[in-house]
């Protein structure tokens, strides 16, 4: 008998970026009460869990990824009581809740850093990474920060030392080699586990262990930020400790780590021997172009590197850090629909980003409206709920402009059209939940013509095939096996047999006879 798989393997996670999801208090910035009002959208859609990007107290230099208090909610988003209500309301609807845990750095306004920078003898000095300047007065090593190509070190004139920050200068890195830091961050996890969160998305999880020597990185890669280079043995021990803490709580709690190392093989190492991360984001597919060759390779590389370790894959096409996939794939809705079929039928846990079920494209954000130091505003545009402007955002103008065609892409409009991409997502999520072959089964590649990716999913006697036409031409498949469960072009509620011809950019799910 096989053990049933945990929810975080069979389920689908929906990422909410709280600033841009829904605004209940009318200040133009989304909030926790806004999320609570729209939980029924997620239930109707058919996802299993939501992941909330940070809602903690923060000066918002990196929109919440600069945390000033890990155990309180920023007043912009509500209160701790609102967070507890949101968790309860989600659970009451059968939705799991993941929250963002940001371990690598804090805000420079966090009391820990304020004390740390006060003077060299402060007991919190060792909580962050402080070093003397080089003899020439320059930064201690050649590491670069993310977002802009500047040194990952800032000189604090008051104490004459540099501090490390792999992101903005307002995001100093914690020193995880200092045991009190580990204890304090474990306490943060305990605080939220006691409030019944189902798990954590761990921000840049691979970054917390650092080279103790803080050595220069080799010259040829010196222009890359440290966040895409840091791959250290120290991190694995730290993650094992996090894992055993989380596993000590009842109810299938879990972690999914952001591993910004752009090789699936490296990502795989962060699952450990099933004693580090439960799941790790694998970003190479997110950066792959929309071509059959590229995707065949991505599927093969996930199978070759993760399967032998028993590591369960994850799939992400869009998130708050990258252009939306519809935009990356050239804007054509047919490609976004085919991508939905692919994302929701591959073996592994899919992560959806709010608004991808609407087929949203990035907003055009002109220079004057830009807010993010990392240039990621376009994907973070507000969700259009209603057809009529301001699309369910009452009160003040939302903090960013809406995506293009917000009326046509609104939840209200797309719900009223049974052929819309929104209904396609819902149908696919329903199929995935209903069929063990899709949510739990094995996956093997199938032979297919050029321009098509095909694979079979199976569990017991249930067998499903998926065909994705990446080209602008119709393609005839060699065999025409079985009944059609879903198509990205026509959303079939019945189950006609599949004629064996894929329309341009069509993806289909076919039930194979046993
Ligand atoms: C992660 C987050 C990103 C943030 C960065 C620093 O990559 O996804 O939004 O800016 O970490 O915390």
Coordinates of C-alpha atoms and ligand atoms in Angstrom, one line a residue:
X1 CA 0.0 0.0 0.0
X2 CA 1.3 3.4 -0.8
X3 CA 1.0 6.2 1.7
X4 CA -1.3 9.0 0.6
X5 CA 0.7 12.1 -0.5
X6 CA 0.5 15.2 1.7
X7 CA -1.6 18.2 0.7
X8 CA 1.5 20.2 -0.4
X9 CA 2.3 17.6 -3.0
X10 CA -1.2 17.0 -4.4
X11 CA -2.5 20.6 -4.0
X12 CA -2.1 23.8 -5.9
X13 CA -0.9 27.0 -4.2
X14 CA -2.1 30.5 -5.1
X15 CA 0.3 33.4 -4.3
X16 CA -1.3 36.6 -3.0
X17 CA 0.7 39.8 -3.1
X18 CA -1.3 41.7 -0.4
X19 CA -0.7 45.2 -1.6
X20 CA -2.3 44.4 -4.9
X21 CA -5.0 41.8 -4.2
X22 CA -8.0 43.7 -2.7
X23 CA -8.4 46.9 -0.7
X24 CA -11.1 46.9 2.1
X25 CA -10.2 50.2 3.7
X26 CA -10.1 52.4 0.6
X27 CA -6.5 53.7 0.9
X28 CA -5.5 52.3 -2.5
X29 CA -3.4 49.6 -1.0
X30 CA -4.6 46.0 -0.6
X31 CA -5.0 44.6 2.9
X32 CA -5.8 41.5 4.9
X33 CA -9.5 42.4 5.2
X34 CA -9.6 42.7 1.4
X35 CA -8.2 39.2 1.1
X36 CA -10.8 37.8 3.5
X37 CA -13.5 39.3 1.4
X38 CA -12.3 37.4 -1.7
X39 CA -11.5 34.0 -0.2
X40 CA -14.6 32.6 -2.0
X41 CA -13.0 33.5 -5.3
X42 CA -10.2 31.1 -4.4
X43 CA -12.6 28.4 -3.3
X44 CA -14.6 28.8 -6.5
X45 CA -11.4 28.6 -8.5
X46 CA -10.4 25.4 -6.8
X47 CA -7.0 26.0 -5.3
X48 CA -5.9 24.3 -2.1
X49 CA -3.7 26.8 -0.4
X50 CA -2.7 30.4 -0.4
X51 CA 0.7 31.9 0.1
X52 CA 0.7 35.5 1.4
X53 CA 3.7 37.6 0.5
X54 CA 4.9 39.6 3.6
X55 CA 2.4 41.6 5.6
X56 CA 4.7 42.4 8.6
X57 CA 5.6 45.8 9.9
X58 CA 8.0 47.3 7.4
X59 CA 9.2 50.6 6.1
X60 CA 8.3 49.1 2.7
X61 CA 11.6 49.9 1.0
X62 CA 11.2 46.4 -0.6
X63 CA 7.5 46.3 0.0
X64 CA 7.5 44.1 3.0
X65 CA 10.6 42.0 2.3
X66 CA 12.3 44.5 4.7
X67 CA 10.8 43.3 7.9
X68 CA 10.9 45.6 11.0
X69 CA 8.8 43.2 13.2
X70 CA 8.3 39.6 12.3
X71 CA 5.5 39.1 14.8
X72 CA 3.2 42.0 13.9
X73 CA 1.2 43.2 10.9
X74 CA 1.9 46.5 9.2
X75 CA -0.9 48.9 9.9
X76 CA -1.3 49.4 6.1
X77 CA -2.5 45.8 6.0
X78 CA -4.4 45.6 9.3
X79 CA -3.6 44.1 12.6
X80 CA -2.4 40.8 14.1
X81 CA -6.1 40.1 14.8
X82 CA -6.8 40.5 11.1
X83 CA -4.1 38.0 10.3
X84 CA -5.6 35.5 12.8
X85 CA -9.1 36.0 11.3
X86 CA -7.8 35.5 7.8
X87 CA -6.1 32.2 8.8
X88 CA -9.3 31.1 10.5
X89 CA -11.5 32.1 7.6
X90 CA -9.3 30.4 5.1
X91 CA -9.2 27.2 7.2
X92 CA -13.0 27.3 7.6
X93 CA -13.2 27.1 3.8
X94 CA -10.7 24.3 3.5
X95 CA -7.8 26.5 2.3
X96 CA -4.3 26.1 3.8
X97 CA -2.3 29.2 4.5
X98 CA 1.4 29.7 3.9
X99 CA 3.1 32.9 5.0
X100 CA 6.4 34.4 3.8
X101 CA 9.4 33.9 6.2
X102 CA 12.2 36.3 5.4
X103 CA 15.3 34.9 7.2
X104 CA 18.3 36.4 5.4
X105 CA 17.9 40.0 6.3
X106 CA 15.8 42.5 8.2
X107 CA 14.9 46.1 7.7
X108 CA 17.5 48.5 8.9
X109 CA 14.7 49.9 11.1
X110 CA 14.4 46.5 12.9
X111 CA 15.2 47.1 16.6
X112 CA 17.9 44.4 16.3
X113 CA 19.7 46.4 13.6
X114 CA 19.2 49.6 15.4
X115 CA 21.0 48.2 18.4
X116 CA 23.6 46.4 16.3
X117 CA 24.7 49.6 14.6
X118 CA 24.7 51.7 17.8
X119 CA 28.3 50.7 18.7
X120 CA 30.8 48.0 18.2
X121 CA 30.3 46.6 21.7
X122 CA 26.5 46.3 21.6
X123 CA 25.5 42.7 22.3
X124 CA 23.5 42.7 19.0
X125 CA 26.6 43.7 17.0
X126 CA 27.2 40.1 16.1
X127 CA 23.7 39.6 14.9
X128 CA 24.6 41.2 11.6
X129 CA 27.7 40.9 9.4
X130 CA 30.1 43.8 10.3
X131 CA 33.6 44.0 8.9
X132 CA 36.5 46.5 8.9
X133 CA 37.2 48.3 5.6
X134 CA 40.0 47.0 3.4
X135 CA 43.3 48.8 3.9
X136 CA 42.4 51.1 1.1
X137 CA 39.1 52.0 2.8
X138 CA 37.0 49.9 0.3
X139 CA 34.4 47.2 1.1
X140 CA 35.6 43.9 2.7
X141 CA 35.1 41.8 -0.4
X142 CA 33.8 42.0 -4.0
X143 CA 30.2 40.7 -3.4
X144 CA 27.5 42.6 -5.3
X145 CA 24.0 43.5 -4.1
X146 CA 20.8 42.7 -6.0
X147 CA 18.6 45.3 -7.8
X148 CA 21.4 47.6 -8.7
X149 CA 25.0 46.7 -9.5
X150 CA 26.6 48.1 -6.3
X151 CA 28.7 46.6 -3.6
X152 CA 26.9 44.4 -1.1
X153 CA 28.5 46.5 1.7
X154 CA 27.7 49.9 3.1
X155 CA 30.0 51.8 5.4
X156 CA 28.4 53.0 8.7
X157 CA 30.4 56.1 9.4
X158 CA 29.5 56.2 13.1
X159 CA 31.3 52.9 13.9
X160 CA 33.7 52.9 10.9
X161 CA 32.7 49.4 9.7
X162 CA 30.9 48.0 6.7
X163 CA 27.7 45.9 7.1
X164 CA 26.7 43.3 4.5
X165 CA 23.4 43.5 2.6
X166 CA 22.8 41.2 -0.4
X167 CA 19.8 43.4 -1.3
X168 CA 19.2 47.1 -0.5
X169 CA 21.3 48.9 2.0
X170 CA 18.1 49.1 4.0
X171 CA 18.1 45.3 4.2
X172 CA 21.1 44.3 6.3
X173 CA 21.9 40.5 6.3
X174 CA 21.5 38.6 9.6
X175 CA 24.5 36.5 10.7
X176 CA 23.1 32.9 10.9
X177 CA 26.4 31.6 12.2
X178 CA 25.6 33.4 15.4
X179 CA 23.4 31.0 17.5
X180 CA 21.2 33.7 19.1
X181 CA 20.1 34.7 15.6
X182 CA 19.0 31.2 14.9
X183 CA 17.2 31.0 18.2
X184 CA 15.4 34.3 17.5
X185 CA 14.3 33.3 14.0
X186 CA 13.1 29.9 15.3
X187 CA 11.0 31.8 17.8
X188 CA 9.4 33.7 14.8
X189 CA 8.5 30.4 13.2
X190 CA 7.0 29.2 16.5
X191 CA 5.0 32.4 16.9
X192 CA 3.2 31.7 13.6
X193 CA 3.0 28.0 13.9
X194 CA 1.1 28.6 17.2
X195 CA -1.3 30.7 15.1
X196 CA -1.9 27.7 12.9
X197 CA -0.2 28.7 9.7
X198 CA 0.3 25.6 7.5
X199 CA 3.8 26.5 6.5
X200 CA 6.3 29.0 5.2
X201 CA 7.6 30.2 1.9
X202 CA 11.2 30.9 2.8
X203 CA 12.6 33.9 1.1
X204 CA 16.1 33.3 -0.5
X205 CA 16.5 30.2 1.6
X206 CA 19.8 29.3 0.0
X207 CA 21.4 32.6 1.2
X208 CA 21.4 32.2 5.0
X209 CA 24.7 30.2 5.3
X210 CA 27.6 32.3 4.2
X211 CA 31.3 31.6 3.6
X212 CA 32.8 32.2 7.0
X213 CA 35.9 33.7 5.3
X214 CA 33.7 36.1 3.3
X215 CA 36.1 35.5 0.4
X216 CA 36.0 37.3 -2.9
X217 CA 33.9 35.5 -5.6
X218 CA 35.9 34.5 -8.7
X219 CA 36.5 37.4 -11.1
X220 CA 34.4 36.2 -14.1
X221 CA 31.2 36.2 -12.0
X222 CA 32.0 39.2 -9.9
X223 CA 29.2 41.2 -11.7
X224 CA 26.5 38.8 -10.5
X225 CA 24.7 39.5 -7.3
X226 CA 25.6 37.3 -4.4
X227 CA 22.0 36.0 -4.3
X228 CA 22.5 33.9 -7.4
X229 CA 26.0 32.7 -6.4
X230 CA 25.8 31.7 -2.7
X231 CA 25.6 27.9 -2.4
X232 CA 27.1 26.9 0.9
X233 CA 27.3 23.7 3.0
X234 CA 26.5 25.9 6.1
X235 CA 23.0 26.5 4.7
X236 CA 22.0 22.8 4.7
X237 CA 22.6 22.4 8.4
X238 CA 20.5 25.5 9.1
X239 CA 17.7 24.2 6.9
X240 CA 17.7 20.8 8.7
X241 CA 17.1 22.6 12.0
X242 CA 14.2 24.6 10.5
X243 CA 12.8 21.4 9.1
X244 CA 12.8 19.5 12.3
X245 CA 11.2 22.5 14.1
X246 CA 8.4 22.7 11.5
X247 CA 7.9 18.9 11.4
X248 CA 7.5 18.9 15.2
X249 CA 4.1 20.5 14.8
X250 CA 1.0 18.4 14.0
X251 CA -1.0 18.8 10.8
X252 CA 1.4 18.5 7.8
X253 CA 3.1 21.8 8.2
X254 CA 5.6 22.5 5.4
X255 CA 8.3 24.8 3.9
X256 CA 8.9 25.8 0.4
X257 CA 12.2 27.6 -0.1
X258 CA 13.0 30.1 -2.7
X259 CA 16.3 28.9 -4.2
X260 CA 17.6 31.5 -6.6
X261 CA 20.3 29.3 -8.0
X262 CA 19.5 28.8 -11.7
X263 CA 20.4 25.2 -12.0
X264 CA 17.9 22.5 -11.2
X265 CA 20.7 20.2 -9.9
X266 CA 21.6 22.8 -7.2
X267 CA 18.0 23.4 -6.4
X268 CA 17.6 19.6 -5.8
X269 CA 20.3 19.6 -3.2
X270 CA 18.2 21.8 -0.9
X271 CA 15.7 19.0 -0.3
X272 CA 18.5 17.2 1.5
X273 CA 17.7 13.6 2.2
X274 CA 14.1 14.6 2.7
X275 CA 15.3 16.4 5.8
X276 CA 15.8 20.0 4.5
X277 CA 13.1 21.9 2.5
X278 CA 9.8 20.1 1.8
X279 CA 9.7 21.8 -1.5
X280 CA 12.0 24.2 -3.4
X281 CA 11.2 26.6 -6.2
X282 CA 12.9 25.6 -9.4
X283 CA 13.2 28.8 -11.5
X284 CA 14.9 27.6 -14.7
X285 CA 11.5 26.7 -16.2
X286 CA 10.3 30.2 -15.3
X287 CA 13.1 31.7 -17.4
X288 CA 12.7 29.2 -20.3
X289 CA 11.2 30.5 -23.5
X290 CA 7.9 29.2 -24.8
X291 CA 9.3 26.5 -27.1
X292 CA 8.8 22.8 -27.2
X293 CA 12.5 22.1 -27.1
X294 CA 13.1 24.3 -24.0
X295 CA 10.2 22.7 -22.2
X296 CA 11.2 19.1 -23.1
X297 CA 14.5 19.9 -21.6
X298 CA 13.0 21.4 -18.4
X299 CA 10.8 18.4 -17.8
X300 CA 13.7 16.0 -18.4
X301 CA 16.0 17.9 -16.1
X302 CA 13.4 18.0 -13.3
X303 CA 12.9 14.3 -13.7
X304 CA 16.6 13.5 -13.8
X305 CA 17.6 15.6 -10.8
X306 CA 14.6 15.5 -8.5
X307 CA 13.0 12.0 -9.0
X308 CA 16.1 10.0 -8.0
X309 CA 16.2 11.8 -4.6
X310 CA 12.4 11.4 -4.1
X311 CA 12.2 15.2 -4.2
X312 CA 8.8 16.5 -5.3
X313 CA 9.0 19.1 -8.1
X314 CA 7.4 22.6 -8.0
X315 CA 6.3 24.6 -11.0
X316 CA 6.1 28.4 -11.2
X317 CA 5.4 30.5 -14.3
X318 CA 4.7 33.9 -12.7
X319 CA 5.4 35.6 -9.3
X320 CA 5.9 39.0 -7.9
X321 CA 9.5 39.2 -9.0
X322 CA 9.2 38.6 -12.7
X323 CA 7.3 39.7 -15.7
X324 CA 4.1 37.7 -16.0
X325 CA 4.4 34.7 -18.3
X326 CA 1.6 36.0 -20.6
X327 CA 3.8 39.1 -21.2
X328 CA 7.0 37.1 -21.5
X329 CA 5.4 34.8 -24.0
X330 CA 4.5 37.7 -26.3
X331 CA 1.0 38.6 -25.0
X332 CA -0.9 36.0 -27.1
X333 CA -3.7 34.6 -24.9
X334 CA -3.6 31.3 -26.7
X335 CA -0.1 30.7 -25.3
X336 CA -1.2 31.7 -21.8
X337 CA -4.1 29.2 -22.1
X338 CA -1.8 26.4 -23.3
X339 CA 0.6 27.3 -20.5
X340 CA -2.2 26.9 -18.0
X341 CA -2.8 23.3 -19.2
X342 CA 0.9 22.5 -18.9
X343 CA 1.3 24.1 -15.5
X344 CA -1.7 22.3 -14.0
X345 CA -0.9 18.8 -15.4
X346 CA 2.8 18.4 -14.8
X347 CA 4.0 16.2 -11.9
X348 CA 4.7 18.4 -9.0
X349 CA 3.2 21.3 -7.0
X350 CA 2.1 24.2 -9.2
X351 CA 2.2 27.8 -7.8
X352 CA -0.2 30.3 -9.3
X353 CA 0.4 34.0 -9.0
X354 CA -2.7 36.2 -8.4
X355 CA -4.3 37.3 -11.7
X356 CA -2.7 34.7 -13.9
X357 CA -6.1 33.0 -13.8
X358 CA -7.4 36.2 -15.5
X359 CA -4.7 35.9 -18.2
X360 CA -3.3 39.3 -17.0
X361 CA -0.4 40.9 -18.7
X362 CA 2.0 43.2 -16.9
X363 CA 0.8 46.8 -16.4
X364 CA 2.7 49.5 -18.2
X365 CA 4.2 51.6 -15.4
X366 CA 5.7 54.8 -16.7
X367 CA 8.8 56.3 -15.1
X368 CA 6.8 58.7 -12.8
X369 CA 4.7 55.9 -11.4
X370 CA 7.5 53.4 -10.7
X371 CA 7.7 52.3 -7.1
X372 CA 10.0 49.3 -6.9
X373 CA 13.8 49.6 -6.7
X374 CA 14.0 46.3 -8.6
X375 CA 11.8 47.3 -11.5
X376 CA 9.1 44.7 -10.8
X377 CA 6.0 46.9 -10.7
X378 CA 4.4 45.6 -13.9
X379 CA 3.6 42.2 -12.4
X380 CA 2.4 43.7 -9.2
X381 CA -0.5 45.7 -10.7
X382 CA -3.8 45.6 -8.8
X383 CA -6.3 42.7 -9.4
X384 CA -9.3 44.0 -11.4
X385 CA -12.4 42.5 -9.6
X386 CA -15.2 44.4 -11.3
X387 CA -15.8 45.3 -14.9
X388 CA -16.5 49.0 -14.2
X389 CA -13.6 51.2 -13.2
X390 CA -12.2 51.4 -10.5
X391 CA -12.6 47.6 -10.8
X392 CA -13.6 47.0 -7.2
X393 CA -10.9 49.3 -5.8
X394 CA -13.0 52.0 -4.1
X395 CA -11.6 55.1 -2.5
X396 CA -8.1 56.2 -3.4
X397 CA -6.4 55.3 -6.7
X398 CA -4.6 52.0 -6.3
X399 CA -0.9 52.3 -5.6
X400 CA 0.0 51.1 -9.1
X401 CA -1.9 51.4 -12.5
X402 CA -4.1 48.5 -13.6
X403 CA -3.0 46.0 -16.1
X404 CA -4.1 46.6 -19.7
X405 CA -7.7 45.7 -20.6
X406 CA -8.6 45.6 -16.9
X407 CA -12.4 45.6 -17.7
X408 CA -12.2 42.7 -20.1
X409 CA -9.8 40.9 -17.8
X410 CA -11.8 41.5 -14.6
X411 CA -13.1 38.6 -12.5
X412 CA -16.7 39.8 -13.0
X413 CA -16.3 39.8 -16.8
X414 CA -14.5 36.5 -17.1
X415 CA -16.8 34.7 -14.7
X416 CA -19.7 35.6 -16.9
X417 CA -18.0 34.0 -20.0
X418 CA -17.9 30.2 -19.8
X419 CA -15.2 30.1 -22.5
X420 CA -12.8 32.5 -20.6
X421 CA -9.3 31.7 -19.4
X422 CA -10.7 32.0 -15.9
X423 CA -13.1 29.1 -16.5
X424 CA -10.2 27.2 -18.1
X425 CA -8.2 27.5 -14.9
X426 CA -11.2 26.4 -12.9
X427 CA -11.8 23.4 -15.1
X428 CA -8.1 22.3 -15.0
X429 CA -8.0 22.7 -11.2
X430 CA -11.1 20.6 -10.9
X431 CA -9.7 17.9 -13.2
X432 CA -6.4 17.9 -11.3
X433 CA -8.2 17.5 -8.0
X434 CA -10.4 14.8 -9.3
X435 CA -7.8 12.6 -11.0
X436 CA -5.1 10.9 -9.0
X437 CA -3.1 10.5 -12.2
X438 CA -2.8 14.3 -12.3
X439 CA -2.3 15.2 -8.7
X440 CA -0.2 12.2 -7.6
X441 CA 0.7 10.1 -10.6
X442 CA 4.0 9.2 -12.3
X443 CA 5.0 11.1 -15.4
X444 CA 6.7 9.8 -18.5
X445 CA 7.5 11.7 -21.8
X446 CA 5.6 10.6 -24.9
X447 CA 7.0 10.7 -28.4
X448 CA 5.5 13.7 -30.3
X449 CA 6.1 15.7 -33.5
X450 CA 8.4 18.7 -33.5
X451 CA 6.8 21.6 -31.7
X452 CA 4.8 19.4 -29.4
X453 CA 5.5 18.4 -25.8
X454 CA 3.7 15.3 -24.7
X455 CA 3.6 13.2 -21.5
X456 CA 1.6 10.6 -19.8
X457 CA 0.5 10.8 -16.2
X458 CA -0.7 7.6 -14.5
X459 CA -1.7 6.3 -11.1
X460 CA -3.0 2.7 -10.9
X461 CA -5.1 2.1 -13.9
X462 CA -5.9 5.7 -14.5
X463 CA -3.9 7.1 -17.5
X464 CA -4.0 10.7 -18.8
X465 CA -2.0 12.2 -21.7
X466 CA -1.2 15.8 -22.2
X467 CA -0.2 17.4 -25.5
X468 CA 1.0 21.0 -25.9
X469 CA 1.3 22.6 -29.3
X470 CA 3.9 25.3 -28.9
X471 CA 3.6 26.4 -32.6
X472 CA 1.3 28.7 -34.6
X473 CA 0.4 25.7 -36.9
X474 CA -2.1 23.0 -36.5
X475 CA -0.3 19.7 -35.8
X476 CA -1.7 16.2 -36.4
X477 CA -0.7 13.6 -33.8
X478 CA 0.1 10.1 -35.0
X479 CA -2.4 8.4 -32.8
X480 CA -5.7 9.7 -31.5
X481 CA -6.1 8.0 -28.2
X482 CA -9.1 8.4 -26.0
X483 CA -11.5 11.1 -24.8
X484 CA -10.9 14.8 -24.4
X485 CA -10.9 16.0 -20.8
X486 CA -9.9 19.6 -21.4
X487 CA -8.6 21.7 -24.2
X488 CA -7.1 25.2 -24.0
X489 CA -9.1 26.3 -27.0
X490 CA -12.5 24.9 -26.3
X491 CA -13.5 24.2 -22.8
X492 CA -15.5 21.0 -23.0
X493 CA -17.9 20.2 -20.3
X494 CA -18.7 16.9 -22.0
X495 CA -16.2 14.3 -23.1
X496 CA -16.1 14.1 -26.8
X497 CA -13.4 11.9 -28.4
X498 CA -10.2 13.7 -29.4
X499 CA -9.8 13.9 -33.2
X500 CA -6.0 14.0 -33.0
X501 CA -5.4 17.4 -34.4
X502 CA -4.0 20.2 -32.2
X503 CA -5.0 23.7 -33.2
X504 CA -2.3 26.4 -33.1
X505 CA -1.1 26.8 -29.6
X506 CA -3.6 24.2 -28.4
X507 CA -3.0 22.1 -25.3
X508 CA -5.2 19.1 -24.5
X509 CA -5.7 16.6 -21.7
X510 CA -6.8 13.3 -23.0
X511 CA -8.1 10.3 -21.0
X512 CA -6.4 7.1 -22.2
X513 CA -8.4 3.9 -22.5
X514 CA -7.1 1.3 -20.1
Ligands
LIG1 C1 13.1 37.5 -2.7 C2 11.7 38.1 -2.9 C3 11.9 39.4 -3.5 C4 12.7 40.3 -2.5 C5 14.0 39.6 -2.2 C6 14.6 40.2 -1.0 O1 13.7 37.2 -3.9 O2 10.9 37.2 -3.7 O3 10.6 40.1 -3.7 O4 12.9 41.5 -3.1 O5 13.9 38.2 -1.9 O6 13.9 39.9 0.2

